[in-house]
């Protein structure tokens, strides 16, 4: 799916996203933020912050930057920031495939239900590796292609339908593992019936990626 198509789909969800996905996906967000073991002063990048359902879960002593491709979703997140009275949250409209920060900017990076929604997952994986500091954590919170042959068959059959909803069901965790960019600390099963996974990873190399560093900043969302 193109970035433009993903933006269109998720922008159309902005008004009902919380109603549809808060209860079912929020346990995974809570698990992910706890697993980061955030220390006071840490900087966190959340890729795919959406309407900001995760934002109340972060401790006040850290700084959170949330990005999303959908401006209507980000506007909903900005409303939450205002209601929370938080000054430690920065929201930017930006593609995960082209992160506009230098290498080693963030202590931790969370990809929240987004890696199966992007057009080029390998590029997103490389980018989040690039902007994470050595010794930090990159967490992939997502549904990955099942290892059960029967379930995997069903996921492949359903993926043409789920693409219309903005995501695929048949993305394998292999795309992360075979990138050669991370050590996988562990994979926890989360959410309803353990149908989603939280992969907790650490960068294994500080080398600059072939794509190089993109300079500049994303468009800040007014609050």
Short mmCIF file of C-alpha atoms in Angstrom, two decimals:
data_model
loop_
_atom_site.label_atom_id
_atom_site.label_comp_id
_atom_site.label_asym_id
_atom_site.label_seq_id
_atom_site.Cartn_x
_atom_site.Cartn_y
_atom_site.Cartn_z
CA UNK A 1 0.00 0.00 0.00
CA UNK A 2 1.25 3.48 -0.82
CA UNK A 3 1.80 6.06 1.91
CA UNK A 4 -0.99 8.14 0.37
CA UNK A 5 -3.43 5.23 0.56
CA UNK A 6 -2.52 4.42 4.16
CA UNK A 7 -2.95 8.08 5.09
CA UNK A 8 -6.36 8.16 3.44
CA UNK A 9 -7.57 5.01 5.19
CA UNK A 10 -6.43 5.95 8.68
CA UNK A 11 -7.61 9.53 8.37
CA UNK A 12 -11.07 8.14 7.67
CA UNK A 13 -10.85 6.16 10.95
CA UNK A 14 -9.88 9.12 13.11
CA UNK A 15 -13.35 9.77 14.50
CA UNK A 16 -14.05 6.16 15.51
CA UNK A 17 -10.58 4.70 16.10
CA UNK A 18 -10.71 4.98 19.88
CA UNK A 19 -14.13 3.33 20.02
CA UNK A 20 -12.99 0.42 17.83
CA UNK A 21 -9.46 -0.21 19.09
CA UNK A 22 -8.99 1.22 22.59
CA UNK A 23 -10.13 -1.75 24.68
CA UNK A 24 -8.78 -4.47 22.42
CA UNK A 25 -5.29 -3.02 21.80
CA UNK A 26 -4.58 -0.95 24.91
CA UNK A 27 -3.20 -3.90 26.95
CA UNK A 28 -0.41 -4.25 24.41
CA UNK A 29 0.46 -0.57 24.70
CA UNK A 30 0.62 -0.83 28.50
CA UNK A 31 2.86 -3.88 28.23
CA UNK A 32 5.17 -2.16 25.74
CA UNK A 33 5.64 1.02 27.78
CA UNK A 34 6.34 -1.00 30.91
CA UNK A 35 8.90 -3.10 29.01
CA UNK A 36 10.84 0.02 27.99
CA UNK A 37 11.78 0.57 31.64
CA UNK A 38 11.74 4.32 31.06
CA UNK A 39 14.08 6.39 33.21
CA UNK A 40 13.66 10.05 34.07
CA UNK A 41 15.00 12.17 31.21
CA UNK A 42 14.66 9.45 28.56
CA UNK A 43 13.53 10.42 25.07
CA UNK A 44 11.03 8.13 23.35
CA UNK A 45 9.87 8.04 19.75
CA UNK A 46 6.49 6.42 19.14
CA UNK A 47 5.98 5.56 15.49
CA UNK A 48 2.29 5.36 14.64
CA UNK A 49 1.03 7.32 17.63
CA UNK A 50 -2.38 7.60 15.97
CA UNK A 51 -5.00 9.28 18.17
CA UNK A 52 -2.65 9.17 21.17
CA UNK A 53 -4.19 6.31 23.14
CA UNK A 54 -0.74 5.51 24.57
CA UNK A 55 0.08 9.03 25.72
CA UNK A 56 -1.50 8.87 29.22
CA UNK A 57 0.64 5.77 29.91
CA UNK A 58 4.02 7.52 29.71
CA UNK A 59 5.63 8.84 32.92
CA UNK A 60 5.94 12.62 33.12
CA UNK A 61 9.71 12.56 33.61
CA UNK A 62 10.44 11.51 30.01
CA UNK A 63 9.99 13.24 26.65
CA UNK A 64 7.76 11.60 24.05
CA UNK A 65 7.76 12.35 20.34
CA UNK A 66 4.84 10.82 18.49
CA UNK A 67 4.65 10.65 14.72
CA UNK A 68 1.92 9.59 12.33
CA UNK A 69 1.15 10.06 8.67
CA UNK A 70 -2.49 11.02 9.32
CA UNK A 71 -3.14 14.62 10.32
CA UNK A 72 -6.72 13.93 11.55
CA UNK A 73 -5.34 11.20 13.84
CA UNK A 74 -2.66 13.55 15.14
CA UNK A 75 -5.24 16.24 15.80
CA UNK A 76 -7.09 13.77 18.04
CA UNK A 77 -3.79 13.04 19.81
CA UNK A 78 -3.20 16.76 20.29
CA UNK A 79 -6.60 17.06 21.98
CA UNK A 80 -5.55 14.35 24.45
CA UNK A 81 -2.28 16.15 25.18
CA UNK A 82 -4.20 19.32 25.98
CA UNK A 83 -6.62 17.48 28.28
CA UNK A 84 -3.73 15.78 30.05
CA UNK A 85 -1.90 19.07 30.46
CA UNK A 86 1.32 17.43 29.31
CA UNK A 87 4.32 19.50 28.28
CA UNK A 88 6.54 16.49 27.57
CA UNK A 89 4.85 15.40 24.34
CA UNK A 90 5.72 16.52 20.83
CA UNK A 91 3.56 15.45 17.85
CA UNK A 92 4.74 15.52 14.27
CA UNK A 93 3.28 14.49 10.93
CA UNK A 94 5.93 12.31 9.34
CA UNK A 95 6.42 9.13 7.33
CA UNK A 96 8.07 6.30 9.24
CA UNK A 97 10.04 5.50 6.10
CA UNK A 98 11.90 8.84 6.27
CA UNK A 99 12.55 9.87 9.85
CA UNK A 100 13.88 13.41 9.99
CA UNK A 101 16.32 13.07 12.88
CA UNK A 102 20.05 12.40 13.08
CA UNK A 103 21.45 9.04 14.12
CA UNK A 104 21.12 7.98 17.77
CA UNK A 105 18.51 10.59 18.76
CA UNK A 106 16.16 8.55 20.97
CA UNK A 107 16.66 6.31 24.00
CA UNK A 108 13.78 4.06 22.96
CA UNK A 109 11.53 3.60 19.92
CA UNK A 110 8.07 2.03 19.96
CA UNK A 111 6.35 0.97 16.75
CA UNK A 112 2.75 0.66 17.80
CA UNK A 113 0.62 -1.45 15.41
CA UNK A 114 2.31 0.14 12.41
CA UNK A 115 4.90 -2.15 10.80
CA UNK A 116 2.18 -4.12 8.98
CA UNK A 117 0.64 -0.90 7.65
CA UNK A 118 3.61 0.63 5.83
CA UNK A 119 4.60 0.24 2.21
CA UNK A 120 8.27 -0.54 2.92
CA UNK A 121 8.68 -2.29 6.28
CA UNK A 122 12.38 -2.97 5.71
CA UNK A 123 13.04 0.73 5.29
CA UNK A 124 11.07 1.57 8.44
CA UNK A 125 13.04 -1.03 10.38
CA UNK A 126 16.31 0.48 9.16
CA UNK A 127 15.19 3.98 10.07
CA UNK A 128 14.13 3.17 13.63
CA UNK A 129 17.42 1.36 14.13
CA UNK A 130 19.28 4.44 12.91
CA UNK A 131 17.60 6.90 15.27
CA UNK A 132 17.79 4.70 18.38
CA UNK A 133 20.75 5.24 20.69
CA UNK A 134 23.17 2.36 21.34
CA UNK A 135 21.94 0.44 24.36
CA UNK A 136 18.37 1.60 23.83
CA UNK A 137 15.36 -0.50 22.96
CA UNK A 138 13.24 -0.76 19.83
CA UNK A 139 9.87 -2.42 20.43
CA UNK A 140 7.68 -3.83 17.68
CA UNK A 141 4.07 -4.13 18.86
CA UNK A 142 2.16 -5.85 16.10
CA UNK A 143 0.39 -8.89 14.72
CA UNK A 144 2.85 -11.06 12.81
CA UNK A 145 2.23 -13.95 10.42
CA UNK A 146 1.41 -17.08 12.41
CA UNK A 147 3.77 -20.04 12.68
CA UNK A 148 0.75 -22.35 12.62
CA UNK A 149 0.28 -23.55 9.04
CA UNK A 150 -3.51 -23.52 9.14
CA UNK A 151 -3.72 -20.07 10.75
CA UNK A 152 -1.04 -18.77 8.36
CA UNK A 153 -3.09 -20.01 5.40
CA UNK A 154 -6.12 -18.12 6.69
CA UNK A 155 -4.07 -14.96 7.19
CA UNK A 156 -2.81 -15.09 3.62
CA UNK A 157 -6.35 -15.54 2.32
CA UNK A 158 -7.65 -12.63 4.38
CA UNK A 159 -4.82 -10.20 3.63
CA UNK A 160 -6.32 -8.89 0.34
CA UNK A 161 -9.38 -7.87 2.41
CA UNK A 162 -7.44 -6.38 5.33
CA UNK A 163 -5.37 -4.28 2.91
CA UNK A 164 -8.56 -2.34 2.26
CA UNK A 165 -8.64 -1.63 5.99
CA UNK A 166 -5.03 -0.43 6.00
CA UNK A 167 -2.94 -3.40 7.16
CA UNK A 168 -1.76 -6.89 6.23
CA UNK A 169 -2.05 -10.08 8.27
CA UNK A 170 0.77 -12.00 6.61
CA UNK A 171 3.83 -9.91 7.54
CA UNK A 172 6.33 -12.33 9.12
CA UNK A 173 8.52 -11.41 12.08
CA UNK A 174 11.33 -12.61 9.80
CA UNK A 175 11.37 -9.11 8.29
CA UNK A 176 12.67 -7.79 11.62
CA UNK A 177 14.86 -10.76 12.54
CA UNK A 178 16.56 -11.02 9.15
CA UNK A 179 17.35 -7.30 9.00
CA UNK A 180 20.52 -8.04 10.96
CA UNK A 181 20.05 -4.83 12.92
CA UNK A 182 18.76 -6.10 16.26
CA UNK A 183 19.20 -8.63 18.99
CA UNK A 184 15.77 -9.86 20.03
CA UNK A 185 15.60 -9.90 23.84
CA UNK A 186 12.23 -11.63 23.92
CA UNK A 187 8.82 -11.79 22.29
CA UNK A 188 5.76 -11.50 24.53
CA UNK A 189 2.24 -12.40 23.48
CA UNK A 190 -0.22 -9.59 24.21
CA UNK A 191 -3.85 -8.55 23.83
CA UNK A 192 -6.86 -10.79 23.27
CA UNK A 193 -5.88 -14.48 23.11
CA UNK A 194 -2.24 -13.47 22.62
CA UNK A 195 -2.95 -12.73 18.96
CA UNK A 196 -0.48 -9.83 18.91
CA UNK A 197 3.23 -9.82 19.73
CA UNK A 198 5.58 -7.44 21.49
CA UNK A 199 9.13 -7.95 20.25
CA UNK A 200 11.66 -6.24 22.52
CA UNK A 201 14.88 -5.59 20.59
CA UNK A 202 18.23 -3.85 21.06
CA UNK A 203 20.28 -2.33 18.23
CA UNK A 204 23.42 -4.35 17.45
CA UNK A 205 25.23 -1.82 15.28
CA UNK A 206 25.80 1.92 15.30
CA UNK A 207 26.84 1.97 11.65
CA UNK A 208 25.12 4.48 9.40
CA UNK A 209 22.60 2.94 7.02
CA UNK A 210 23.16 3.15 3.25
CA UNK A 211 20.21 5.53 2.89
CA UNK A 212 22.08 8.06 5.05
CA UNK A 213 20.69 10.57 7.48
CA UNK A 214 17.81 12.83 6.51
CA UNK A 215 17.95 16.32 7.95
CA UNK A 216 15.19 18.69 8.96
CA UNK A 217 12.08 18.27 11.09
CA UNK A 218 8.57 17.06 10.50
CA UNK A 219 5.60 19.39 10.53
CA UNK A 220 4.78 20.15 14.17
CA UNK A 221 1.15 19.72 15.16
CA UNK A 222 -0.21 22.80 16.90
CA UNK A 223 -1.54 22.35 20.43
#
